[in-house]
mmCIF file of C-alpha atoms in Angstrom:
data_model
loop_
_atom_site.group_PDB
_atom_site.id
_atom_site.type_symbol
_atom_site.label_atom_id
_atom_site.label_comp_id
_atom_site.label_asym_id
_atom_site.label_seq_id
_atom_site.Cartn_x
_atom_site.Cartn_y
_atom_site.Cartn_z
ATOM 1 C CA GLN A 1 105.933 -8.122 -33.876
ATOM 2 C CA HIS A 2 109.048 -10.393 -33.672
ATOM 3 C CA PHE A 3 111.009 -9.312 -30.117
ATOM 4 C CA ARG A 4 114.704 -9.579 -30.506
ATOM 5 C CA GLY A 5 116.719 -12.145 -28.402
ATOM 6 C CA ARG A 6 115.385 -14.342 -25.637
ATOM 7 C CA LYS A 7 112.211 -12.047 -25.463
ATOM 8 C CA ASN A 8 110.663 -14.088 -27.984
ATOM 9 C CA ARG A 9 111.490 -17.360 -26.239
ATOM 10 C CA CYS A 10 111.303 -17.071 -22.461
ATOM 11 C CA TYR A 11 107.924 -16.456 -20.731
ATOM 12 C CA LYS A 12 109.230 -14.065 -18.190
ATOM 13 C CA LEU A 13 111.148 -11.631 -20.461
ATOM 14 C CA ALA A 14 108.537 -11.931 -22.828
ATOM 15 C CA VAL A 15 105.757 -10.697 -20.380
ATOM 16 C CA ARG A 16 107.547 -7.627 -19.622
ATOM 17 C CA SER A 17 108.369 -6.807 -23.403
ATOM 18 C CA VAL A 18 104.946 -7.406 -24.487
ATOM 19 C CA ARG A 19 103.358 -5.301 -21.628
ATOM 20 C CA ARG A 20 105.764 -2.355 -22.681
ATOM 21 C CA ALA A 21 104.933 -2.789 -26.260
ATOM 22 C CA PHE A 22 101.035 -2.421 -25.460
ATOM 23 C CA VAL A 23 101.794 0.629 -23.354
ATOM 24 C CA LYS A 24 103.981 2.209 -26.257
ATOM 25 C CA SER A 25 101.132 1.219 -28.784
ATOM 26 C CA THR A 26 98.671 3.388 -26.728
ATOM 27 C CA LYS A 27 100.939 6.337 -26.198
ATOM 28 C CA ALA A 28 101.759 6.320 -30.049
ATOM 29 C CA ARG A 29 98.313 6.445 -31.009
ATOM 30 C CA ARG A 30 98.141 9.775 -29.375
ATOM 31 C CA GLU A 31 101.425 10.977 -30.885
ATOM 32 C CA LYS A 32 100.323 10.008 -34.210
ATOM 33 C CA LYS A 33 97.819 12.456 -34.893
ATOM 34 C CA ARG A 34 100.576 15.313 -34.027
ATOM 35 C CA PHE A 35 103.090 13.482 -36.124
ATOM 36 C CA LEU A 36 100.954 13.193 -39.185
ATOM 37 C CA ARG A 37 99.859 16.919 -38.898
ATOM 38 C CA ALA A 38 103.505 18.232 -38.825
ATOM 39 C CA LEU A 39 104.225 15.909 -41.845
ATOM 40 C CA TRP A 40 101.347 17.342 -43.715
ATOM 41 C CA ILE A 41 102.398 20.975 -42.750
ATOM 42 C CA THR A 42 106.140 20.364 -44.219
ATOM 43 C CA ARG A 43 104.492 18.742 -47.455
ATOM 44 C CA ILE A 44 102.392 21.949 -47.805
ATOM 45 C CA GLU A 45 105.210 24.238 -47.187
ATOM 46 C CA ALA A 46 107.402 22.632 -49.789
ATOM 47 C CA ALA A 47 104.590 22.787 -52.421
ATOM 48 C CA SER A 48 103.756 26.531 -51.643
ATOM 49 C CA LEU A 49 107.579 27.403 -51.889
ATOM 50 C CA GLU A 50 107.625 25.939 -55.386
ATOM 51 C CA HIS A 51 104.827 28.511 -56.259
ATOM 52 C CA GLY A 52 106.565 31.228 -54.540
ATOM 53 C CA LEU A 53 104.603 31.574 -51.319
ATOM 54 C CA LYS A 54 105.716 30.766 -47.821
ATOM 55 C CA TYR A 55 103.518 28.449 -45.717
ATOM 56 C CA PRO A 56 101.829 31.014 -43.101
ATOM 57 C CA ALA A 57 101.015 33.355 -46.058
ATOM 58 C CA PHE A 58 99.425 30.527 -47.888
ATOM 59 C CA ILE A 59 97.359 29.026 -44.942
ATOM 60 C CA SER A 60 96.222 32.533 -43.636
ATOM 61 C CA ASN A 61 95.097 33.819 -46.846
ATOM 62 C CA LEU A 62 93.348 30.737 -47.678
ATOM 63 C CA LEU A 63 91.359 31.008 -44.503
ATOM 64 C CA LYS A 64 90.481 34.694 -44.922
ATOM 65 C CA SER A 65 89.168 33.881 -48.380
ATOM 66 C CA GLN A 66 86.714 31.107 -46.429
ATOM 67 C CA VAL A 67 87.987 28.081 -48.090
ATOM 68 C CA GLU A 68 88.103 25.551 -44.975
ATOM 69 C CA LEU A 69 90.251 22.586 -46.556
ATOM 70 C CA ASN A 70 92.248 21.070 -43.893
ATOM 71 C CA ARG A 71 95.879 20.142 -43.966
ATOM 72 C CA LYS A 72 95.583 16.682 -44.753
ATOM 73 C CA MET A 73 93.315 17.536 -47.782
ATOM 74 C CA ILE A 74 95.713 20.266 -48.969
ATOM 75 C CA ALA A 75 98.785 17.787 -48.723
ATOM 76 C CA ASP A 76 96.964 15.133 -50.691
ATOM 77 C CA LEU A 77 95.952 17.614 -53.307
ATOM 78 C CA ALA A 78 99.248 19.126 -54.001
ATOM 79 C CA ILE A 79 100.583 15.438 -54.449
ATOM 80 C CA TYR A 80 98.146 14.033 -56.937
ATOM 81 C CA GLU A 81 96.300 17.065 -58.161
ATOM 82 C CA PRO A 82 99.313 19.803 -59.092
ATOM 83 C CA LYS A 83 96.963 21.796 -60.883
ATOM 84 C CA THR A 84 94.412 22.216 -58.334
ATOM 85 C CA PHE A 85 97.314 23.174 -55.920
ATOM 86 C CA LYS A 86 98.615 25.939 -58.128
ATOM 87 C CA SER A 87 95.024 27.204 -58.436
ATOM 88 C CA LEU A 88 94.736 27.430 -54.401
ATOM 89 C CA ALA A 89 98.222 29.002 -54.474
ATOM 90 C CA ALA A 90 97.063 31.770 -56.975
ATOM 91 C CA LEU A 91 94.103 32.406 -54.940
ATOM 92 C CA ALA A 92 96.117 32.911 -51.539
ATOM 93 C CA GLN A 93 98.526 35.185 -53.535
ATOM 94 C CA ARG A 94 95.611 37.467 -55.108
ATOM 95 C CA ARG A 95 94.011 37.511 -51.404
ATOM 96 C CA ARG A 96 97.373 38.602 -50.275
ATOM 97 C CA GLN A 97 98.060 41.447 -52.548
ATOM 98 C CA GLU A 98 94.432 42.642 -51.826
ATOM 99 C CA GLY A 99 95.416 42.728 -48.166
ATOM 100 C CA PHE A 100 98.356 44.737 -48.707
ATOM 101 C CA LEU A 101 96.336 47.302 -50.463
ATOM 102 C CA ALA A 102 93.614 47.247 -47.981
ATOM 103 C CA ALA A 103 96.339 47.810 -45.256
ATOM 104 C CA LEU A 104 98.017 50.745 -46.951
ATOM 105 C CA GLY A 105 94.800 52.687 -47.301
ATOM 106 C CA ASP A 106 95.173 56.060 -48.931
ATOM 107 C CA GLY A 107 98.650 57.549 -49.688
ATOM 108 C CA LYS A 108 98.153 60.453 -47.512
ATOM 109 C CA GLU A 109 100.035 61.680 -44.388
ATOM 110 C CA PRO A 110 98.257 61.892 -41.001
ATOM 111 C CA GLU A 111 97.299 65.130 -39.983
ATOM 112 C CA GLY A 112 98.652 67.258 -37.287
ATOM 113 C CA ILE A 113 101.989 66.663 -37.881
ATOM 114 C CA PHE A 114 104.041 69.595 -39.790
ATOM 115 C CA SER A 115 107.132 67.864 -40.501
ATOM 116 C CA ARG A 116 108.862 64.655 -40.384
ATOM 117 C CA ILE A 117 112.314 66.408 -40.926
ATOM 118 C CA VAL A 118 113.942 67.917 -37.810
ATOM 119 C CA HIS A 119 115.740 71.176 -38.661
ATOM 120 C CA ARG A 120 118.788 72.263 -36.098
ATOM 121 C CA TYR A 121 119.189 76.102 -35.888
ATOM 122 C CA VAL B 1 109.483 64.782 -47.527
ATOM 123 C CA ALA B 2 112.837 62.934 -47.373
ATOM 124 C CA LYS B 3 112.580 59.297 -47.789
ATOM 125 C CA THR B 4 112.933 57.329 -44.616
ATOM 126 C CA SER B 5 113.020 53.323 -44.006
ATOM 127 C CA LEU B 6 109.284 53.731 -43.401
ATOM 128 C CA THR B 7 108.057 55.662 -46.288
ATOM 129 C CA SER B 8 107.443 52.769 -48.534
ATOM 130 C CA PRO B 9 105.830 49.473 -47.080
ATOM 131 C CA PRO B 10 108.290 46.450 -46.758
ATOM 132 C CA TRP B 11 106.330 44.478 -49.590
ATOM 133 C CA PRO B 12 107.043 44.991 -53.173
ATOM 134 C CA GLU B 13 104.229 47.488 -54.774
ATOM 135 C CA VAL B 14 101.773 45.278 -56.756
ATOM 136 C CA GLU B 15 98.810 46.911 -58.873
ATOM 137 C CA LEU B 16 95.791 44.831 -59.269
ATOM 138 C CA PRO B 17 94.250 44.400 -62.567
ATOM 139 C CA ASP B 18 91.382 46.668 -63.702
ATOM 140 C CA PRO B 19 87.941 45.418 -61.817
ATOM 141 C CA VAL B 20 85.770 45.938 -65.191
ATOM 142 C CA GLU B 21 88.057 44.146 -67.395
ATOM 143 C CA GLU B 22 88.524 41.424 -64.619
ATOM 144 C CA ALA B 23 84.654 40.974 -64.545
ATOM 145 C CA LYS B 24 84.626 40.430 -68.307
ATOM 146 C CA TYR B 25 87.229 38.009 -67.928
ATOM 147 C CA HIS B 26 85.693 36.115 -65.232
ATOM 148 C CA ALA B 27 82.085 36.151 -67.053
ATOM 149 C CA GLU B 28 84.140 34.540 -70.086
ATOM 150 C CA VAL B 29 85.922 31.830 -67.969
ATOM 151 C CA VAL B 30 82.642 31.014 -66.236
ATOM 152 C CA GLN B 31 80.785 30.602 -69.710
ATOM 153 C CA LYS B 32 83.595 28.489 -70.899
ATOM 154 C CA VAL B 33 83.261 26.159 -67.919
ATOM 155 C CA ASN B 34 79.480 25.930 -68.067
ATOM 156 C CA LYS B 35 79.712 24.813 -71.984
ATOM 157 C CA MET B 36 82.390 22.072 -70.999
ATOM 158 C CA ILE B 37 80.249 20.716 -68.118
ATOM 159 C CA ALA B 38 77.309 20.832 -70.346
ATOM 160 C CA THR B 39 78.878 19.078 -73.455
ATOM 161 C CA GLY B 40 80.547 16.469 -71.120
ATOM 162 C CA GLN B 41 84.145 17.252 -71.833
ATOM 163 C CA TYR B 42 85.626 16.117 -68.359
ATOM 164 C CA GLY B 43 87.050 12.888 -67.756
ATOM 165 C CA ARG B 44 87.396 11.687 -64.016
ATOM 166 C CA LEU B 45 85.976 14.089 -61.606
ATOM 167 C CA PHE B 46 87.193 14.006 -57.870
ATOM 168 C CA ALA B 47 85.719 15.690 -54.918
ATOM 169 C CA VAL B 48 86.451 16.714 -51.414
ATOM 170 C CA VAL B 49 83.740 15.939 -49.051
ATOM 171 C CA HIS B 50 83.260 16.596 -45.359
ATOM 172 C CA PHE B 51 81.725 13.466 -43.978
ATOM 173 C CA ALA B 52 81.853 11.969 -40.290
ATOM 174 C CA SER B 53 84.075 14.852 -39.381
ATOM 175 C CA LYS B 54 86.769 14.263 -41.716
ATOM 176 C CA GLN B 55 87.549 15.404 -45.093
ATOM 177 C CA TRP B 56 87.905 12.804 -47.888
ATOM 178 C CA LYS B 57 89.155 13.101 -51.358
ATOM 179 C CA ILE B 58 86.991 10.927 -53.368
ATOM 180 C CA THR B 59 86.386 9.608 -56.981
ATOM 181 C CA SER B 60 83.755 7.403 -58.426
ATOM 182 C CA GLU B 61 84.039 3.589 -57.403
ATOM 183 C CA ASP B 62 85.930 4.480 -54.272
ATOM 184 C CA LEU B 63 85.881 2.522 -50.898
ATOM 185 C CA ILE B 64 85.656 4.523 -47.442
ATOM 186 C CA MET B 65 85.781 3.474 -44.084
ATOM 187 C CA MET B 66 84.646 5.320 -41.154
ATOM 188 C CA ASP B 67 85.069 4.796 -37.433
ATOM 189 C CA ASN B 68 81.454 4.815 -36.359
ATOM 190 C CA VAL B 69 77.956 3.979 -36.904
ATOM 191 C CA LEU B 70 75.697 5.058 -39.695
ATOM 192 C CA GLU B 71 72.005 4.939 -39.039
ATOM 193 C CA ALA B 72 71.472 3.337 -42.508
ATOM 194 C CA GLU B 73 71.118 -0.233 -43.490
ATOM 195 C CA CYS B 74 73.404 -2.165 -45.857
ATOM 196 C CA GLY B 75 72.283 -1.280 -49.319
ATOM 197 C CA ASP B 76 70.958 2.233 -48.607
ATOM 198 C CA ARG B 77 71.830 4.969 -50.994
ATOM 199 C CA ILE B 78 73.081 8.099 -49.464
ATOM 200 C CA ARG B 79 73.679 11.479 -50.751
ATOM 201 C CA MET B 80 76.453 13.367 -49.320
ATOM 202 C CA GLU B 81 76.053 17.089 -48.968
ATOM 203 C CA LYS B 82 79.003 19.415 -47.731
ATOM 204 C CA VAL B 83 81.151 19.148 -50.723
ATOM 205 C CA LEU B 84 84.155 21.577 -50.420
ATOM 206 C CA LEU B 85 85.859 21.003 -53.932
ATOM 207 C CA VAL B 86 85.252 19.358 -57.389
ATOM 208 C CA GLY B 87 87.740 18.979 -59.734
ATOM 209 C CA ALA B 88 88.518 17.273 -63.161
ATOM 210 C CA ASP B 89 91.235 17.691 -65.401
ATOM 211 C CA ASP B 90 91.016 21.233 -66.899
ATOM 212 C CA PHE B 91 88.994 22.853 -64.150
ATOM 213 C CA THR B 92 88.255 22.902 -60.515
ATOM 214 C CA LEU B 93 85.093 24.418 -58.611
ATOM 215 C CA ILE B 94 86.341 25.738 -54.953
ATOM 216 C CA GLY B 95 83.657 26.320 -52.672
ATOM 217 C CA ARG B 96 83.587 29.074 -50.129
ATOM 218 C CA PRO B 97 83.302 26.855 -47.770
ATOM 219 C CA LEU B 98 80.823 24.433 -49.306
ATOM 220 C CA LEU B 99 79.285 23.942 -53.240
ATOM 221 C CA GLY B 100 75.879 24.222 -53.847
ATOM 222 C CA LYS B 101 73.455 21.504 -53.874
ATOM 223 C CA ASP B 102 72.192 22.195 -57.574
ATOM 224 C CA LEU B 103 76.171 21.923 -58.458
ATOM 225 C CA VAL B 104 77.331 18.743 -57.433
ATOM 226 C CA ARG B 105 75.657 15.368 -56.600
ATOM 227 C CA VAL B 106 77.744 12.697 -54.824
ATOM 228 C CA GLU B 107 75.929 9.370 -54.364
ATOM 229 C CA ALA B 108 77.043 6.427 -52.137
ATOM 230 C CA THR B 109 75.962 3.174 -50.596
ATOM 231 C CA VAL B 110 76.440 1.287 -47.566
ATOM 232 C CA ILE B 111 78.141 -1.891 -47.945
ATOM 233 C CA GLU B 112 79.539 -3.272 -44.805
ATOM 234 C CA LYS B 113 79.071 -2.695 -40.953
ATOM 235 C CA THR B 114 81.787 -4.354 -38.975
ATOM 236 C CA GLU B 115 83.964 -3.874 -35.970
ATOM 237 C CA SER B 116 87.470 -3.005 -36.048
ATOM 238 C CA TRP B 117 90.229 -5.257 -35.123
ATOM 239 C CA PRO B 118 90.658 -5.658 -31.371
ATOM 240 C CA LYS B 119 92.909 -2.827 -30.131
ATOM 241 C CA ILE B 120 94.675 -2.935 -26.880
ATOM 242 C CA ASN B 121 94.556 0.071 -24.319
ATOM 243 C CA MET B 122 97.280 -0.614 -21.496
ATOM 244 C CA HIS B 123 98.274 1.600 -18.938
ATOM 245 C CA PHE B 124 101.294 0.482 -16.576
ATOM 246 C CA TRP B 125 103.186 2.495 -13.883
ATOM 247 C CA LYS B 126 106.280 0.519 -12.711
ATOM 248 C CA ARG B 127 107.032 -0.216 -9.209
ATOM 249 C CA HIS B 128 103.419 0.796 -8.296
ATOM 250 C CA ASN B 129 101.612 -2.449 -8.960
ATOM 251 C CA TYR B 130 99.417 -0.664 -11.566
ATOM 252 C CA GLN B 131 98.213 -1.959 -14.771
ATOM 253 C CA ARG B 132 95.003 -1.559 -16.609
ATOM 254 C CA LYS B 133 94.156 -3.490 -19.759
ATOM 255 C CA LYS B 134 91.226 -2.970 -22.154
ATOM 256 C CA ILE B 135 90.347 -4.220 -25.539
ATOM 257 C CA ILE B 136 88.666 -1.675 -27.732
ATOM 258 C CA MET B 137 86.660 -2.767 -30.785
ATOM 259 C CA ASN B 138 85.019 0.288 -32.747
ATOM 260 C CA PRO B 139 82.258 -0.345 -34.984
ATOM 261 C CA GLN B 140 83.249 0.600 -38.489
ATOM 262 C CA THR B 141 81.042 1.153 -41.726
ATOM 263 C CA VAL B 142 82.223 1.037 -45.401
ATOM 264 C CA LEU B 143 80.801 3.169 -47.976
ATOM 265 C CA ARG B 144 81.139 2.821 -51.747
ATOM 266 C CA ILE B 145 81.095 6.047 -53.794
ATOM 267 C CA ASN B 146 78.881 5.190 -56.828
ATOM 268 C CA THR B 147 78.788 8.548 -58.899
ATOM 269 C CA ILE B 148 79.902 12.282 -58.615
ATOM 270 C CA GLU B 149 77.751 14.313 -61.086
ATOM 271 C CA ILE B 150 78.010 18.097 -61.745
ATOM 272 C CA PHE B 151 75.506 20.516 -63.405
ATOM 273 C CA PRO B 152 76.102 23.424 -65.470
ATOM 274 C CA CYS B 153 74.467 26.124 -63.395
ATOM 275 C CA LEU B 154 77.459 28.460 -62.596
ATOM 276 C CA SER B 155 76.974 32.152 -62.769
#
């Protein structure tokens, strides 16, 4: 909004730089959304690491437990409502452990295999 | 069988608490929270509401501006459904994904219906004699959140 040098005094130079400013602002409006989302993601990652969870684990477990808060909200909650964020992290951790247990299933070996040890005779 | 690298899973073994005891503990907590809500021991309530395809974190006496038109006149009271989260100092109610309508009530009034500041959309290709300039003014509505109420009907 101030335009350095002769761009703020001379008409010809000012026309060129104002045109470039308009074009840059239109393109920046589209990039702003990407930039803000990356910012929210870094903030959520930092907050979840404080509670001992990594970002992909946190987000995937939250989605699997049917909580559809978007990243902007979770970042704002992590800043202004630390207790709520702690409860969300605990929910994600619990869902993660339940997922591990479900993946293990029974502790039996598959049938049809007589031994995993190879004897050399 | 000998222990290989694939006998035990790479994550540390965790045991979940007993489901029966867990259910008892959950029922206790729910009763406590119900009592707290019924006696009114909460301070400021905040809620996360899904409105106009965006999620907002709102409290009472809040101003919200959205970039579209609402089919309501100025001064109309609006009740917002689609509440995702409600919280106070000691407890939060997380919806999966939404909370019931008989649990939360969010009231708002329409205050203003204006247009945004004139935004300039410009495209320019150099050395090709191509420029387009368009001024866009989006209609905006301003809402004020009056109250957020919760009722003690948890289960």
